[in-house]
Tab-separated table of C-alpha atoms in Angstrom:
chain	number	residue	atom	x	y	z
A	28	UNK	CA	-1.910	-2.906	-31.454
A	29	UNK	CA	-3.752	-1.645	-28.523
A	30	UNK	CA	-4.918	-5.322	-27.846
A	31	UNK	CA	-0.836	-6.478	-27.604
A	32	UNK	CA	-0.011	-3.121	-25.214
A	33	UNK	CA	-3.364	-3.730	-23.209
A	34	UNK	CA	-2.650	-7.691	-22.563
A	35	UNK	CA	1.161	-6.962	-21.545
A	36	UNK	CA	-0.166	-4.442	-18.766
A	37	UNK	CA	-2.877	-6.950	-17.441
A	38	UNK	CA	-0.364	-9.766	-17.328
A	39	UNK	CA	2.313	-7.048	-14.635
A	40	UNK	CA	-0.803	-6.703	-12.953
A	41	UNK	CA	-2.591	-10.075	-12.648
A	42	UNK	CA	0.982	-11.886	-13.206
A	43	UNK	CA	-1.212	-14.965	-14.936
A	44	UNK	CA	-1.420	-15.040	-18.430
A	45	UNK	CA	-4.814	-16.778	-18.586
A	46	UNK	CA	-6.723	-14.181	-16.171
A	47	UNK	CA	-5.278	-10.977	-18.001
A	48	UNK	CA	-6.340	-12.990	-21.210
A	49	UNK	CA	-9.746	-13.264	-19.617
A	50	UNK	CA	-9.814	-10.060	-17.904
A	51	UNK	CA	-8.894	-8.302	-21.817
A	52	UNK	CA	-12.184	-10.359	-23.480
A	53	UNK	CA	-14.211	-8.942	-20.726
A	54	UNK	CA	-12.254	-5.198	-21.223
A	55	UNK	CA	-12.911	-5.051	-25.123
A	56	UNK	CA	-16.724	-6.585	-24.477
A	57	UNK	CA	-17.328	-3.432	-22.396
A	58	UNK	CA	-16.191	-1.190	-24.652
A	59	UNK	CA	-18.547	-2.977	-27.587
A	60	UNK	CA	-21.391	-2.693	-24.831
A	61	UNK	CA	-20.585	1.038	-24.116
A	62	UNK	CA	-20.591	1.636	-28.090
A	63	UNK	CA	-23.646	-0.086	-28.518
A	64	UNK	CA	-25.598	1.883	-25.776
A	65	UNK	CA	-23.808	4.808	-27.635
A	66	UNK	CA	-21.602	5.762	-25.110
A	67	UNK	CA	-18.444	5.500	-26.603
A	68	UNK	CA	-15.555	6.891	-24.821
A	69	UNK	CA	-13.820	9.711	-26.323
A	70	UNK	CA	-10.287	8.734	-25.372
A	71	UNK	CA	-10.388	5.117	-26.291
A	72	UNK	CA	-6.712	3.914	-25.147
A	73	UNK	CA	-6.624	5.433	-21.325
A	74	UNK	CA	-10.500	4.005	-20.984
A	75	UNK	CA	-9.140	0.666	-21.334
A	76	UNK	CA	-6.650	1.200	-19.671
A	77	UNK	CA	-8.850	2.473	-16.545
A	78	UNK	CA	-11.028	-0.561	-17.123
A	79	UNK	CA	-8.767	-3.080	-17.532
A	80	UNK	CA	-6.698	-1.935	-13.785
A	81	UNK	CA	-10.202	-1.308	-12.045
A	82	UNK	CA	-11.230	-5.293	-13.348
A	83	UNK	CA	-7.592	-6.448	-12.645
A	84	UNK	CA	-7.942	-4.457	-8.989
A	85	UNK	CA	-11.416	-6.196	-8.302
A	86	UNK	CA	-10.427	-9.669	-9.057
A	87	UNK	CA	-7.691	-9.058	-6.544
A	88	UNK	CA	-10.120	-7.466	-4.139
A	89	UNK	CA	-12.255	-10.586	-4.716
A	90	UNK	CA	-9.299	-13.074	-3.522
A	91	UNK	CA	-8.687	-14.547	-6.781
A	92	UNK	CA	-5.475	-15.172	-7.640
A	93	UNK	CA	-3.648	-12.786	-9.113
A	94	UNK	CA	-1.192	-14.374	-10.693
A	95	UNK	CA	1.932	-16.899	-11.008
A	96	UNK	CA	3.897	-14.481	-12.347
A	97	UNK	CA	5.502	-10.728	-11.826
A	98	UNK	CA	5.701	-8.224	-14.598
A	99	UNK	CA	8.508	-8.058	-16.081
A	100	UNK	CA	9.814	-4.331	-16.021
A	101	UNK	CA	13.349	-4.604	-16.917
A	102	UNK	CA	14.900	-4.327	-20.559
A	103	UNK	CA	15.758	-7.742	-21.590
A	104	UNK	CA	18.180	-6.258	-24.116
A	105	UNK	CA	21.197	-7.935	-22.623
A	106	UNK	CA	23.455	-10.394	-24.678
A	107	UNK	CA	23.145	-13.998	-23.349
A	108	UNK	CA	25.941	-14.422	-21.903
A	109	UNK	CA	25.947	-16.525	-18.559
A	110	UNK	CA	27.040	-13.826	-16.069
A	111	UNK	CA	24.554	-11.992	-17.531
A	112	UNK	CA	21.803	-14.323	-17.318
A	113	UNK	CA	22.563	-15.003	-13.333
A	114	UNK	CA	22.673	-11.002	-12.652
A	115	UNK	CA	19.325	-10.448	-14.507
A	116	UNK	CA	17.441	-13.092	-12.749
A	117	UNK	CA	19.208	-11.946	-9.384
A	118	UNK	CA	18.035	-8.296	-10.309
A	119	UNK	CA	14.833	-9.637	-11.449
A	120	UNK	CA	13.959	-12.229	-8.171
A	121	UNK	CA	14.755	-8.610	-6.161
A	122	UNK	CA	11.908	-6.919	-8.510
A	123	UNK	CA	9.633	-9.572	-7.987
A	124	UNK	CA	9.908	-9.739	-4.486
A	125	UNK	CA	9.632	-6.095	-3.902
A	126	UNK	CA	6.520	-5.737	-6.095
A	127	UNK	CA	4.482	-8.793	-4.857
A	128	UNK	CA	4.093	-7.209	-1.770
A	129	UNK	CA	2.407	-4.419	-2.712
A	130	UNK	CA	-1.135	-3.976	-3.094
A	131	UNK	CA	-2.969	-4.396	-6.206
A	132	UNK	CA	-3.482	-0.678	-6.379
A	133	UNK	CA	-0.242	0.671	-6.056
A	134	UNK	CA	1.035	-2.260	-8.259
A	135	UNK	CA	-1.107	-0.551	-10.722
A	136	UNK	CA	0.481	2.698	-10.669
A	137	UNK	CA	3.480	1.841	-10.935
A	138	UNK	CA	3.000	0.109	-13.963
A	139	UNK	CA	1.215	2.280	-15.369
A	140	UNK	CA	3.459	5.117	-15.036
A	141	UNK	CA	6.124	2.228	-16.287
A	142	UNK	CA	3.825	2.028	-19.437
A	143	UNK	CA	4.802	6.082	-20.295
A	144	UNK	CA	1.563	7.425	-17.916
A	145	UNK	CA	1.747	10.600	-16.596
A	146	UNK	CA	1.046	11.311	-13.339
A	147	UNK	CA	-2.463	12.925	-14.142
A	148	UNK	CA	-3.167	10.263	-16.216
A	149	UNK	CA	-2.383	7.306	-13.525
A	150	UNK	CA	-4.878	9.480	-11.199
A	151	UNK	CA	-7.456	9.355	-13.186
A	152	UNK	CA	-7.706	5.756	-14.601
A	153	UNK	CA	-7.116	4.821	-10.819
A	154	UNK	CA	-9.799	7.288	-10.269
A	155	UNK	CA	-7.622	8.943	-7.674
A	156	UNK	CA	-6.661	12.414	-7.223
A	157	UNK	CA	-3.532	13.512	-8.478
A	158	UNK	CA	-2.080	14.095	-4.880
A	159	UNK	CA	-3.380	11.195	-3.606
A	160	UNK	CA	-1.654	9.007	-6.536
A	161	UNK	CA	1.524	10.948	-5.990
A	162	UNK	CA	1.505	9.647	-2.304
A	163	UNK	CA	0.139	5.942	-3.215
A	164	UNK	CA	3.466	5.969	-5.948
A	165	UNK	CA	6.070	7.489	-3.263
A	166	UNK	CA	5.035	4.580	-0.941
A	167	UNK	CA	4.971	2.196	-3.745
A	168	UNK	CA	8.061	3.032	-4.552
């Protein structure tokens, strides 16, 4: 469950399927490292989460690639119809656009707080403050 949820977020961050694949091994080997050492985290699901955006935000940081391509944020619940079809990938090319020019960190917030975080929550797996993530969103946004 968590590893389906965890790999959907690393691909709207790293928009390549093979790095958020690799960037999820290297996530759930940390937290077997961490339990090992005994130093489990107590809430399991927003350490990943925290770990996962800080490795995703590094390899960005590092110049790697991060990605072919952009998360997809929109409901795809649409019939298939094909006046449908062009206005979703019109609506979606505008999405894309807008979000590959952000930065890797405000990327991040956004789709976390897409993903149902709260603001608090965003803050601290960015390992912001909360007024400083409210800002980084509102320009995001």
């Amino acid at each position: 469950q968590r590893r389906g949820e965890l790999f959907a977020f690393l691909v709207g961050m790293t928009r390549d399927a093979d790095v958020a694949e690799d960037l999820l091994q290297d996530t759930f080997l940390r937290l077997v490292r961490e339990s090992r050492a005994g130093r489990m985290p107590e809430e399991v699901r927003p350490w990943l989460y925290r770990t996962a955006a800080n490795a995703a935000i590094d390899r960005g940081r590092r110049g790697a690639a991060l990605g072919r391509l952009l998360p997809r944020l929109l409901s795809r619940d649409e019939p298939s119809r094909p006046e449908s079809e062009v206005l979703r990938s019109e609506r979606d090319a505008e999405l894309h656009a807008a979000l590959a020019h952000l930065a890797s960190d405000r990327r991040a917030a956004l789709l976390l707080a897409a993903r149902g975080f709260s603001g608090h929550e965003v803050a601290e797996l960015l390992g912001r403050t909360e007024g400083a993530t409210r800002t980084l969103m509102c320009r995001a946004r």
